[in-house]
JSON list of C-alpha atoms in Angstrom, two decimals:
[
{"chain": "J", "resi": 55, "resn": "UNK", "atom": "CA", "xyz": [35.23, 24.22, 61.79]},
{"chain": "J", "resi": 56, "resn": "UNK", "atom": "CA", "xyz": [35.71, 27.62, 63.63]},
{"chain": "J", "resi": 57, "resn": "UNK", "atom": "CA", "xyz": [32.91, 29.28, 63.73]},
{"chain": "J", "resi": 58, "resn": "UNK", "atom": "CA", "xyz": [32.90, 32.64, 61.94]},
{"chain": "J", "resi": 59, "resn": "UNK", "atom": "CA", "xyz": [31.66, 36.03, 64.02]},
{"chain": "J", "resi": 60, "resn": "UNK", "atom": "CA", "xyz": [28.40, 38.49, 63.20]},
{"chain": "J", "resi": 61, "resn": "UNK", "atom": "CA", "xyz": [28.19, 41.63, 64.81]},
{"chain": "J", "resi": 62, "resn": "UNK", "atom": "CA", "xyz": [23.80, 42.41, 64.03]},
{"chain": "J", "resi": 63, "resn": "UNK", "atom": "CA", "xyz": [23.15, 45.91, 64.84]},
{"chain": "J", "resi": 64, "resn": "UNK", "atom": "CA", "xyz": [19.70, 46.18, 65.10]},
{"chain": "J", "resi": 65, "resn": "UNK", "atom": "CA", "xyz": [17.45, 48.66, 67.54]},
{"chain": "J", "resi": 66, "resn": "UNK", "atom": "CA", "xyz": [14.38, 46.47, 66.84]},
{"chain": "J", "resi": 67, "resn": "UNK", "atom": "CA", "xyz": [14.98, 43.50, 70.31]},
{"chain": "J", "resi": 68, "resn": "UNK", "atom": "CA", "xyz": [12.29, 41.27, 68.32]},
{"chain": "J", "resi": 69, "resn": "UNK", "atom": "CA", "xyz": [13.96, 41.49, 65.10]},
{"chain": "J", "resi": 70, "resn": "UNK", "atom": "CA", "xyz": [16.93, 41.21, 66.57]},
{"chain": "J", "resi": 71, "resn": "UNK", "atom": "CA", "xyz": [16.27, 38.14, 69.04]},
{"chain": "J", "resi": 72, "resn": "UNK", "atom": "CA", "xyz": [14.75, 36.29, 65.67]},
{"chain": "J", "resi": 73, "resn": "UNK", "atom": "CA", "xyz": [17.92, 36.71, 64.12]},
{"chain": "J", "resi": 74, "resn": "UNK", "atom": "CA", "xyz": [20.14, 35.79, 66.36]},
{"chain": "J", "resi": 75, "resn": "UNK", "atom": "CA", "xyz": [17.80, 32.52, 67.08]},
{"chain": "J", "resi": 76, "resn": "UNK", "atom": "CA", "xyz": [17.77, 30.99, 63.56]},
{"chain": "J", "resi": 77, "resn": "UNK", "atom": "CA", "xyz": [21.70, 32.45, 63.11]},
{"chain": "J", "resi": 78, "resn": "UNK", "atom": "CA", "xyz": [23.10, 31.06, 66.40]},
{"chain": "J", "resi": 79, "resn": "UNK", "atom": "CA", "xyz": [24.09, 27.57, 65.81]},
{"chain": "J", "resi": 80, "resn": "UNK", "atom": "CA", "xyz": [26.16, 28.74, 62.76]},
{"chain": "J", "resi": 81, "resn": "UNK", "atom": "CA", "xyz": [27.92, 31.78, 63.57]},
{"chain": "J", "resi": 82, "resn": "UNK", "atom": "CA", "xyz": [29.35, 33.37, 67.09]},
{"chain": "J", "resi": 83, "resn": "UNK", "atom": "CA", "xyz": [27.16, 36.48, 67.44]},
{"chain": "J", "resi": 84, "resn": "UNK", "atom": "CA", "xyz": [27.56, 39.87, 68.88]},
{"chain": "J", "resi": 85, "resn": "UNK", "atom": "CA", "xyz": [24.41, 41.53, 69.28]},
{"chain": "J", "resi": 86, "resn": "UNK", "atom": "CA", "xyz": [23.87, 43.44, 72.49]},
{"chain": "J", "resi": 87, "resn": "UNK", "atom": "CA", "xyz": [26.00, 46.58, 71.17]},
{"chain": "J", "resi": 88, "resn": "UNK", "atom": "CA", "xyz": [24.97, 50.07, 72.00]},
{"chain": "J", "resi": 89, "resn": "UNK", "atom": "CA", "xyz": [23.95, 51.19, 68.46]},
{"chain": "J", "resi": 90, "resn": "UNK", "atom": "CA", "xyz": [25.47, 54.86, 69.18]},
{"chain": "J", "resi": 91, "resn": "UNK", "atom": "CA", "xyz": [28.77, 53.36, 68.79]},
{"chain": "J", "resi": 92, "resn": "UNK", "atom": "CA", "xyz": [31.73, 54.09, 66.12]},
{"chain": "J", "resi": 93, "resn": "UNK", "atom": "CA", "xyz": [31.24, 51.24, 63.58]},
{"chain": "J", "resi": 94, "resn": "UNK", "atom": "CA", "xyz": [34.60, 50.96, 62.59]},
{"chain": "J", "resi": 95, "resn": "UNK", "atom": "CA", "xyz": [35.42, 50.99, 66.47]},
{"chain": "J", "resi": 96, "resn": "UNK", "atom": "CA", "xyz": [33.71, 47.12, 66.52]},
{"chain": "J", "resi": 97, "resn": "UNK", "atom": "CA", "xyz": [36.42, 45.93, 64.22]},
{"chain": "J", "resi": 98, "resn": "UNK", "atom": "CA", "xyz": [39.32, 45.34, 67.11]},
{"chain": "J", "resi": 99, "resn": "UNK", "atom": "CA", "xyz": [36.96, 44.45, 69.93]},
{"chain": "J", "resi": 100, "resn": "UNK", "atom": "CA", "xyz": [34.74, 41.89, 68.35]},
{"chain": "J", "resi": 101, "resn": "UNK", "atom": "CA", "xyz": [36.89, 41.28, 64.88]},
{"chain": "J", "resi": 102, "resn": "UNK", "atom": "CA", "xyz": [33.83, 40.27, 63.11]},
{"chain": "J", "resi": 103, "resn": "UNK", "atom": "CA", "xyz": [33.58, 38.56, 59.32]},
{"chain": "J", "resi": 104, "resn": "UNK", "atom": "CA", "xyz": [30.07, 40.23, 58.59]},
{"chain": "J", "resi": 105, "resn": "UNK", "atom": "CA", "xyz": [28.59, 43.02, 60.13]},
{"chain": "J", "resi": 106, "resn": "UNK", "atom": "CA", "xyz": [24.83, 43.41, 59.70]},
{"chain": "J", "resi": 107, "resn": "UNK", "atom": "CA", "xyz": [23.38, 46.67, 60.02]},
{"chain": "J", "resi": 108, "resn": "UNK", "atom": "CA", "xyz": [19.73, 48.24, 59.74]},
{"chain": "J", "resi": 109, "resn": "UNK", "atom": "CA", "xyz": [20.54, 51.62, 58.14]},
{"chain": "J", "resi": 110, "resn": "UNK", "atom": "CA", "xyz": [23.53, 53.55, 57.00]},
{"chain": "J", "resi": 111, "resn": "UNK", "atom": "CA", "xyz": [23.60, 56.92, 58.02]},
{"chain": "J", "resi": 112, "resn": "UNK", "atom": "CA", "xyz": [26.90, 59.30, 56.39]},
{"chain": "J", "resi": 113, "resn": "UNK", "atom": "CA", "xyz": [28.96, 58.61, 59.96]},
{"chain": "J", "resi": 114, "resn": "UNK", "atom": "CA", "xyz": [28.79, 54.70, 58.81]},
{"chain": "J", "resi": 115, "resn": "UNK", "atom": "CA", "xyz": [29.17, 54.93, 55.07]},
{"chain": "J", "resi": 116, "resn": "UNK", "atom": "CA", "xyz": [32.52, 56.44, 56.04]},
{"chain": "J", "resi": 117, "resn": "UNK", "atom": "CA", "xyz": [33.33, 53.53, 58.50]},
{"chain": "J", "resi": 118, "resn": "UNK", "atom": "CA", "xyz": [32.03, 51.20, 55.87]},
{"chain": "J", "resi": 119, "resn": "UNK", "atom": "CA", "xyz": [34.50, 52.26, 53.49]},
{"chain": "J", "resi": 120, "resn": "UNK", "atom": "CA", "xyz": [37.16, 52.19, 55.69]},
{"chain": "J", "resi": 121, "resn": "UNK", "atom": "CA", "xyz": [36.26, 48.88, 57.27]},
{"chain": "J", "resi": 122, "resn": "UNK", "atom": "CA", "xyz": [36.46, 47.56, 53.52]},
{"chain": "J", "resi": 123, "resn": "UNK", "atom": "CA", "xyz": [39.67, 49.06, 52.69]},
{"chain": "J", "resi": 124, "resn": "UNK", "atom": "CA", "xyz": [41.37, 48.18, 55.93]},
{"chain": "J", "resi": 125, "resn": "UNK", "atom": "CA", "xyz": [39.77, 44.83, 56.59]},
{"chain": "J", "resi": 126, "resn": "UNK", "atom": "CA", "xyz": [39.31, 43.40, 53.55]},
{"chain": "J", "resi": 127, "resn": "UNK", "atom": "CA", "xyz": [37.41, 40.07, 54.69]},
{"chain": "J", "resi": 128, "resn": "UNK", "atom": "CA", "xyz": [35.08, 41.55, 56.38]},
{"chain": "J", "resi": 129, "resn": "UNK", "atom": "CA", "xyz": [31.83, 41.77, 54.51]},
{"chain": "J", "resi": 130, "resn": "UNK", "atom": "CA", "xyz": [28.38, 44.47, 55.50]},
{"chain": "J", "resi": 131, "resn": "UNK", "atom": "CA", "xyz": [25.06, 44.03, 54.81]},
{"chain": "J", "resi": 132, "resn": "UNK", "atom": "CA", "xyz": [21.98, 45.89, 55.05]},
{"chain": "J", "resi": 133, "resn": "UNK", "atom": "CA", "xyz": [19.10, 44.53, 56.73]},
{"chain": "J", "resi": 134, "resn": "UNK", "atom": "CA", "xyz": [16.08, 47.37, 55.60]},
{"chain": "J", "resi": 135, "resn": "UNK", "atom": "CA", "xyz": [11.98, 47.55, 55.12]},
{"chain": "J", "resi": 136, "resn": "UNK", "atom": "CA", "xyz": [12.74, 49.30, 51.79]},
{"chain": "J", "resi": 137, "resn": "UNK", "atom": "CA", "xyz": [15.52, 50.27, 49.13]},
{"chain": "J", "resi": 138, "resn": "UNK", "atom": "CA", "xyz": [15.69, 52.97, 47.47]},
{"chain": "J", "resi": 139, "resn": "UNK", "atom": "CA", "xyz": [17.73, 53.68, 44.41]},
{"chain": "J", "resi": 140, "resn": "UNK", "atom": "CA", "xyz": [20.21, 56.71, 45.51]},
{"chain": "J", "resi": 141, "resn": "UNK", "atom": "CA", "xyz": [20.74, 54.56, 49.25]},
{"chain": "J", "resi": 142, "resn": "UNK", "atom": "CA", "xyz": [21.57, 51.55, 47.05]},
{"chain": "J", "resi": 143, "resn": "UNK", "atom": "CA", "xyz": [24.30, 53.92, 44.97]},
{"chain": "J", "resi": 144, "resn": "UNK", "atom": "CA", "xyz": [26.22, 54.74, 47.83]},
{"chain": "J", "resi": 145, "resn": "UNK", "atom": "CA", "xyz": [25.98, 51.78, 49.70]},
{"chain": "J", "resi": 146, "resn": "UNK", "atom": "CA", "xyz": [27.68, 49.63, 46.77]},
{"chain": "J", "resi": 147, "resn": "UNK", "atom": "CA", "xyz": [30.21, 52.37, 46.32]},
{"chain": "J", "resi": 148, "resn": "UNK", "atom": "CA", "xyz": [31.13, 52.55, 50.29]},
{"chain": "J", "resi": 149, "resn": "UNK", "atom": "CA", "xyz": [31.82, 48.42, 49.90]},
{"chain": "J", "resi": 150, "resn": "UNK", "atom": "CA", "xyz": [28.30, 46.70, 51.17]},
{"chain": "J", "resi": 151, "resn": "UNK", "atom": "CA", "xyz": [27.65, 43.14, 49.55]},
{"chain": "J", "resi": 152, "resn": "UNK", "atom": "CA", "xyz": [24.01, 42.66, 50.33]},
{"chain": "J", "resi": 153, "resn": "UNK", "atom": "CA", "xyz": [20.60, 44.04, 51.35]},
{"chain": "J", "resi": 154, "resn": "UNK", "atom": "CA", "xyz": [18.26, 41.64, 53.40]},
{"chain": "J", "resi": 155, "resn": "UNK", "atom": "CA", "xyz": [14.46, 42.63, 53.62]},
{"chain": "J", "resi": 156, "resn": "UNK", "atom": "CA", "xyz": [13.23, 42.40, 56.91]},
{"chain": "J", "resi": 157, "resn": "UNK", "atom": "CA", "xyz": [10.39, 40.15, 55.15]},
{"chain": "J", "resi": 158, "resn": "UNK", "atom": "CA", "xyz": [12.73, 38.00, 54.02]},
{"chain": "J", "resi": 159, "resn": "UNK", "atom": "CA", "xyz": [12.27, 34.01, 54.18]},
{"chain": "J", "resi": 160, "resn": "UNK", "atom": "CA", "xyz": [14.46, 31.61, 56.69]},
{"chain": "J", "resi": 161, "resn": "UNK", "atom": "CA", "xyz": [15.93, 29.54, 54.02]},
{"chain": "J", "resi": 162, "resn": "UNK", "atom": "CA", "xyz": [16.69, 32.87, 52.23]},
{"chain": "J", "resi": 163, "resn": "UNK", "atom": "CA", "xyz": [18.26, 34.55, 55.08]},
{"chain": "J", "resi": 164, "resn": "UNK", "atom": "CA", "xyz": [20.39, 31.54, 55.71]},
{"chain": "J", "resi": 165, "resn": "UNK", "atom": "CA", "xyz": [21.44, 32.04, 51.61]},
{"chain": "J", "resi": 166, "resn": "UNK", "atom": "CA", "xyz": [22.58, 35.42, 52.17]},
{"chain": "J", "resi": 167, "resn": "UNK", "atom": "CA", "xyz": [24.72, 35.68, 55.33]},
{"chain": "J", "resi": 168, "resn": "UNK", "atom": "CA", "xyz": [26.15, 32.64, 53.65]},
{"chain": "J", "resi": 169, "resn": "UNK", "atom": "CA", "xyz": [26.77, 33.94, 50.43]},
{"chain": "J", "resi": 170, "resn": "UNK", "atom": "CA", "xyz": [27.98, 37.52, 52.26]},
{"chain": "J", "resi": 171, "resn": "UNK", "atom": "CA", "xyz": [30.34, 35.43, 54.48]},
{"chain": "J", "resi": 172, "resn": "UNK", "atom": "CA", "xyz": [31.88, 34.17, 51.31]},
{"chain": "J", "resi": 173, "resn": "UNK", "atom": "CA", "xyz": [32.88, 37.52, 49.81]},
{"chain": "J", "resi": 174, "resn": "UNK", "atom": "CA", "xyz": [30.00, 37.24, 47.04]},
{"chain": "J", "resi": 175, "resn": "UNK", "atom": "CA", "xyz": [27.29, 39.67, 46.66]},
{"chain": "J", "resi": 176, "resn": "UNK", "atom": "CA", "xyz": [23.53, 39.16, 47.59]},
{"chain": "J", "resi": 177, "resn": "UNK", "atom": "CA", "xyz": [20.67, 40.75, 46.12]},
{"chain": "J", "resi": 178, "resn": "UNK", "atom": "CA", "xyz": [16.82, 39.28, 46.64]},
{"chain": "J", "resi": 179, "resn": "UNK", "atom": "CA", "xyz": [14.68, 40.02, 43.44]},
{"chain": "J", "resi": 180, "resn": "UNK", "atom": "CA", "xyz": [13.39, 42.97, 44.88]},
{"chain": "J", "resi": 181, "resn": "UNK", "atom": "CA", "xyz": [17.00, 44.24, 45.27]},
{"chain": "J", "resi": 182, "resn": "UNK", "atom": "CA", "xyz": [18.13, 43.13, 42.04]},
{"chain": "J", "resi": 183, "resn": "UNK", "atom": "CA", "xyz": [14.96, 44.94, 40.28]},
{"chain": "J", "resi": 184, "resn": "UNK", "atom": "CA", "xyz": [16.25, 48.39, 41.76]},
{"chain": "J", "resi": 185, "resn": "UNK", "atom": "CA", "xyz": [19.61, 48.34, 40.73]},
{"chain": "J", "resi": 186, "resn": "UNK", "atom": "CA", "xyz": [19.01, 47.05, 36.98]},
{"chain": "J", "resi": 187, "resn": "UNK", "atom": "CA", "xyz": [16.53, 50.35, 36.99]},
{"chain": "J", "resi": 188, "resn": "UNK", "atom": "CA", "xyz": [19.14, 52.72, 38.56]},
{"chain": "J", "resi": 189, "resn": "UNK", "atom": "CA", "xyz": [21.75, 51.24, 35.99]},
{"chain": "J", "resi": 190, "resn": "UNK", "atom": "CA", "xyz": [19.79, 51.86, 33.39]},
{"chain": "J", "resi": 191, "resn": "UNK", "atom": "CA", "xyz": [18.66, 55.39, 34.40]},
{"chain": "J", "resi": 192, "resn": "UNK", "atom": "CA", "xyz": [22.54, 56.30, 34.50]},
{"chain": "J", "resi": 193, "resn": "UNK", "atom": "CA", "xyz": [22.64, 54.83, 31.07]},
{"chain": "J", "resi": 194, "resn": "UNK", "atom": "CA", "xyz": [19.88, 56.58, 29.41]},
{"chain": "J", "resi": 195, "resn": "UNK", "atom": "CA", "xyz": [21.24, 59.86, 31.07]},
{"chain": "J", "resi": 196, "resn": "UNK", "atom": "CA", "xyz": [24.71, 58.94, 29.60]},
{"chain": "J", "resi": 197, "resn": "UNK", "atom": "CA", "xyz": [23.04, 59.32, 26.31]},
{"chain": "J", "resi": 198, "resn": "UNK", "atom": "CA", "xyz": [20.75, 62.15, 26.89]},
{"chain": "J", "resi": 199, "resn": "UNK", "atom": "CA", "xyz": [24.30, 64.43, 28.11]},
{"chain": "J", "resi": 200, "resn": "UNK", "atom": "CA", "xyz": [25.93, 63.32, 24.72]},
{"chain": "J", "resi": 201, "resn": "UNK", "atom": "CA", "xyz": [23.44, 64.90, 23.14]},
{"chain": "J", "resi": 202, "resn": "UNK", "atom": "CA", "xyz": [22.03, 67.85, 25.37]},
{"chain": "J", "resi": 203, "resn": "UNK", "atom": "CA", "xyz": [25.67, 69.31, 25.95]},
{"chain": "J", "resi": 204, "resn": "UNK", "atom": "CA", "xyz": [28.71, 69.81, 24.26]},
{"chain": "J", "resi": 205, "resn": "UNK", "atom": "CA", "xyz": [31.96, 68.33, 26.17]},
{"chain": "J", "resi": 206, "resn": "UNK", "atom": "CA", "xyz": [32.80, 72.04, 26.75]},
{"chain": "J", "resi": 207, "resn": "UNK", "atom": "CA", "xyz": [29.01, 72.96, 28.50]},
{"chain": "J", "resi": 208, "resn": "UNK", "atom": "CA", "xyz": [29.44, 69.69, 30.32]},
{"chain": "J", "resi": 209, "resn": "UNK", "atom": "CA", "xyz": [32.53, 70.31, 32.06]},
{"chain": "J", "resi": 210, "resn": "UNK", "atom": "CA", "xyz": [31.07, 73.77, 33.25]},
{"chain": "J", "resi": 211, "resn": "UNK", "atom": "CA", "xyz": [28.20, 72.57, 34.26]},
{"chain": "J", "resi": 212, "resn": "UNK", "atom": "CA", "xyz": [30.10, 70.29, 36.28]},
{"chain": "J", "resi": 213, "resn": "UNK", "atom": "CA", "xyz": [32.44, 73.03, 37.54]},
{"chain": "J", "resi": 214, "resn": "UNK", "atom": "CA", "xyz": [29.10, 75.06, 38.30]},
{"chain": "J", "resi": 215, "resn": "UNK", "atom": "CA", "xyz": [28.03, 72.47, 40.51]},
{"chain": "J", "resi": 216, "resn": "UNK", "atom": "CA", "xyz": [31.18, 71.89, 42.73]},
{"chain": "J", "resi": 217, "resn": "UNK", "atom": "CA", "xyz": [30.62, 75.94, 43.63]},
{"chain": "J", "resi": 218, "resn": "UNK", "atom": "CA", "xyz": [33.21, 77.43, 40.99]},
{"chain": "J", "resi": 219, "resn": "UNK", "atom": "CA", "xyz": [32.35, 81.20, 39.71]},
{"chain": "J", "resi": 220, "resn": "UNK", "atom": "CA", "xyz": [33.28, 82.42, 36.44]},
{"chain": "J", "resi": 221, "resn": "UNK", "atom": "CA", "xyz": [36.52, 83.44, 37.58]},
{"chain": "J", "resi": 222, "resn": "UNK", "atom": "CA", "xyz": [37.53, 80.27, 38.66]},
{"chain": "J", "resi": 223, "resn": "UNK", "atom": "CA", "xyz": [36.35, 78.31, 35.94]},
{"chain": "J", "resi": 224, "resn": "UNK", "atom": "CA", "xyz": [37.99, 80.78, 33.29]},
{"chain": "J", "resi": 225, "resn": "UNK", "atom": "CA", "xyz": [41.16, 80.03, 34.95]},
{"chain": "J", "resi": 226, "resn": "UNK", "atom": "CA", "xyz": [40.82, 76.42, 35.12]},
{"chain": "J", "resi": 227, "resn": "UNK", "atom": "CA", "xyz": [39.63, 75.71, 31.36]},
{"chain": "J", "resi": 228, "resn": "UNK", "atom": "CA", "xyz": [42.12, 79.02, 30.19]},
{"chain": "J", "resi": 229, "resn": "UNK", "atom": "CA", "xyz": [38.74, 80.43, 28.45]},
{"chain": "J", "resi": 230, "resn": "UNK", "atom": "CA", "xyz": [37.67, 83.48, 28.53]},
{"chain": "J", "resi": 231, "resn": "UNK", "atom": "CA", "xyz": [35.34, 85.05, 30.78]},
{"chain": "J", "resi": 232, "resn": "UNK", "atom": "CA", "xyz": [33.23, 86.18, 28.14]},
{"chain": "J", "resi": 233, "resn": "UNK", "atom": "CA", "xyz": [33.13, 82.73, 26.72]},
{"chain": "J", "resi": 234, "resn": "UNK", "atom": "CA", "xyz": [31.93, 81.05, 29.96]},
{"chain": "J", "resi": 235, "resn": "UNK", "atom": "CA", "xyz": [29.44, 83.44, 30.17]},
{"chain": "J", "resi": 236, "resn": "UNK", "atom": "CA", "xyz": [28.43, 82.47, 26.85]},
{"chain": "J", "resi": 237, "resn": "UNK", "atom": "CA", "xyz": [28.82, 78.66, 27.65]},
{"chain": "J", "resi": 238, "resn": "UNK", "atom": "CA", "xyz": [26.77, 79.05, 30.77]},
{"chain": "J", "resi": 239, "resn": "UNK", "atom": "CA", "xyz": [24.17, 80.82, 28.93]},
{"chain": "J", "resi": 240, "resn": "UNK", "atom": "CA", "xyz": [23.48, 78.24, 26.35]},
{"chain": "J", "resi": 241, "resn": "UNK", "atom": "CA", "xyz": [22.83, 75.37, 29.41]},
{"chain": "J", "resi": 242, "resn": "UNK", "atom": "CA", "xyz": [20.42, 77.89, 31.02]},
{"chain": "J", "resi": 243, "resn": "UNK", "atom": "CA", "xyz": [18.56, 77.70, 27.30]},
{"chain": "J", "resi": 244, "resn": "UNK", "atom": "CA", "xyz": [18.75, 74.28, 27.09]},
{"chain": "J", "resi": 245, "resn": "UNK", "atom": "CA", "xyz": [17.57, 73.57, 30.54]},
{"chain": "J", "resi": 246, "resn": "UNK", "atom": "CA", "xyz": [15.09, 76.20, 29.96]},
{"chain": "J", "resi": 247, "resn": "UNK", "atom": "CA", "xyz": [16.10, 77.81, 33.41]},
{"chain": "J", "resi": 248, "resn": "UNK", "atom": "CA", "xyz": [17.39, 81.22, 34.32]},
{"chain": "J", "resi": 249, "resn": "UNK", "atom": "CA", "xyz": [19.54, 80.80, 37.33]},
{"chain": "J", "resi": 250, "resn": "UNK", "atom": "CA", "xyz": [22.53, 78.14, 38.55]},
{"chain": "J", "resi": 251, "resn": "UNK", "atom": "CA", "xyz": [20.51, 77.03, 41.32]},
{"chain": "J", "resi": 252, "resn": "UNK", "atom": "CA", "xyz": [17.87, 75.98, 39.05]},
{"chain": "J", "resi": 253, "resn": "UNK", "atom": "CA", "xyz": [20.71, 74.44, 36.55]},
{"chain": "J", "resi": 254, "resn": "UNK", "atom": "CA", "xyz": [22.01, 72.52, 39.18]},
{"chain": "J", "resi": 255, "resn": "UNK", "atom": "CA", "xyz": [18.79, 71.33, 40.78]},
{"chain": "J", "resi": 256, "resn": "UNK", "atom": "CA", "xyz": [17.07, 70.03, 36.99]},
{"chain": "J", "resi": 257, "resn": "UNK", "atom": "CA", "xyz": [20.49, 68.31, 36.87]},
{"chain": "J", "resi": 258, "resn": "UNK", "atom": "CA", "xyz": [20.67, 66.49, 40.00]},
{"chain": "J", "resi": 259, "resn": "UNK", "atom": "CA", "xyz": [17.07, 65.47, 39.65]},
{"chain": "J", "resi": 260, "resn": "UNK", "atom": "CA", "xyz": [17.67, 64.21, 36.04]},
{"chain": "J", "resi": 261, "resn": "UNK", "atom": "CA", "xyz": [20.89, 61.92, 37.00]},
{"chain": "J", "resi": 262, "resn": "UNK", "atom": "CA", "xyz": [23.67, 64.94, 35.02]},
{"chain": "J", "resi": 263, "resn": "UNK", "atom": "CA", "xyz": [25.59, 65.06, 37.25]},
{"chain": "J", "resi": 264, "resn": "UNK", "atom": "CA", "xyz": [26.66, 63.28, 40.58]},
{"chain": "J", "resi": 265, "resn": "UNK", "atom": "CA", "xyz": [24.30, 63.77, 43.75]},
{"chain": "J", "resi": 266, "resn": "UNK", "atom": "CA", "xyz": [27.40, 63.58, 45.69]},
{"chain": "J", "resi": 267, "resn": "UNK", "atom": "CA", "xyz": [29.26, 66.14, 43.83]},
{"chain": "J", "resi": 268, "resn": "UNK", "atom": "CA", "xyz": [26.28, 69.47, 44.08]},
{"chain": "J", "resi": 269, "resn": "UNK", "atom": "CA", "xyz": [24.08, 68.27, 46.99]},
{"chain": "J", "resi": 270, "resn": "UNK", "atom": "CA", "xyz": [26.31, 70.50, 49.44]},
{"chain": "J", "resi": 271, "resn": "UNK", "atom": "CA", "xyz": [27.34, 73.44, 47.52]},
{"chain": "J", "resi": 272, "resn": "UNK", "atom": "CA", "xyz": [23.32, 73.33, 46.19]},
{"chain": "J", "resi": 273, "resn": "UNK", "atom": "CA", "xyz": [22.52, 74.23, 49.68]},
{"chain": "J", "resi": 274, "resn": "UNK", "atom": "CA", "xyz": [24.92, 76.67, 50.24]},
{"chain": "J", "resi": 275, "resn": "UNK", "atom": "CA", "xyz": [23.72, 78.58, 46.95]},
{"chain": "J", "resi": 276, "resn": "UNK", "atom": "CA", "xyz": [19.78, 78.05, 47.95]},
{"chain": "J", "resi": 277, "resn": "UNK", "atom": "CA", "xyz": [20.98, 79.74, 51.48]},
{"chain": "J", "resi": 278, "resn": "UNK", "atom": "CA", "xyz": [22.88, 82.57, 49.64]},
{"chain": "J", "resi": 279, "resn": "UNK", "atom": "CA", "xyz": [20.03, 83.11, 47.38]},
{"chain": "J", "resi": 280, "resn": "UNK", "atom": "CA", "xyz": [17.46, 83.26, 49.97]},
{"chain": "J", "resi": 281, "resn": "UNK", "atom": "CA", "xyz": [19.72, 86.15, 52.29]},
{"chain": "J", "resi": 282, "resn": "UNK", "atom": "CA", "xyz": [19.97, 88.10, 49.16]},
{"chain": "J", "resi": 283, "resn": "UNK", "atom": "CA", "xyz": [16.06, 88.32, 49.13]},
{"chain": "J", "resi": 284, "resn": "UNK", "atom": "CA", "xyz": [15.71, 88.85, 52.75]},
{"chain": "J", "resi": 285, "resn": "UNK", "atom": "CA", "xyz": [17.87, 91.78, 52.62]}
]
């Protein structure tokens, strides 16, 4: 039986030697890689069925999700000290089908690049234990926006978020100014705050609304804010 291929991208050489000892007589694999590279740039030299990497920075989410979409049998996993709950979040949503503590056992590790290999998902209990929380954060915060908000002071606080003004968001919902004013008014009562930036930041930090979605326009607004006291 062919032997299928593991690219392990690792800056740790101990780590790295270890794993390539106990995964060697299984799988062909690709280790001495300068970690600087393009991830998605591995796929056509080494055409790898898992790729095994110790963080994932924004540059290789994006290659992640493209790797998935493009090469659909290929399968990532994270190999990590810790994982945290928003990390986890995007890493399922960019395609990755495991995360492998570096404490992890040798029968376990055997498990998981196994299980990985085979298109299934791994989680250790540690894993598993974050995600059930984060899942049922975003559930309890599904419930808490039913009732904090009206659909209406949802969908402006959402528009708020992705950087629309008044005008903007007048024209998009064909309300009046004077009504999103209004609107926008009653979520700075409810969320006991008196500017957007501190709208947006209470929400973010309380699971409202997407990280993904405010994160970059937040610091745009927190820049703006701060030049407008400077001068």
């Amino acid at each position: 039986m062919l032997k299928k291929n593991i690219i392990i991208l690792e800056n740790n050489l101990y780590l790295k030697m270890g794993l390539v000892k106990i995964l060697e007589n299984d799988y062909n694999i690709y280790s001495d890689i300068n970690l600087s590279k393009n991830l998605y740039a591995l796929m056509s030299q080494y055409k790898p069925d898992i790729i095994v990497i110790n963080k994932l920075s924004k540059n290789n989410l994006e290659d992640v999700k493209r790797i998935r979409s493009e090469y659909p049998t290929t399968y990532v996993a994270i190999l990590t000290s810790i994982i945290l709950e928003e990390e986890m979040h995007e890493a399922l949503l960019a395609g990755v089908s495991g995360f492998i503590l570096y404490n992890i056992k040798l029968i376990e590790l055997t498990k998981a690049i196994d299980l990985i290999s085979k298109g299934e998902y791994y989680f250790d209990s540690s894993s598993m234990t974050t995600f059930i929380k984060s899942y049922l954060k975003l559930f309890d915060s599904k419930k808490i926006i039913a009732h904090l908000f009206t659909k209406r002071e949802y969908v402006i606080l959402l528009m708020l978020a992705e950087g629309k003004d008044v005008q903007e968001i007048s024209q998009n919902l064909n309300i009046s100014k004077k009504s999103i004013k209004m609107n926008i008014n009653k979520i700075y009562n409810k969320l006991s705050v008196k500017t957007r930036l501190q709208a947006i930041e209470k929400a973010i930090k309380n699971r409202w609304i997407p990280y993904n979605l405010a994160i970059s326009n937040l610091y745009v607004m927190n820049y703006n804010q701060k030049q407008t006291i400077l001068h």
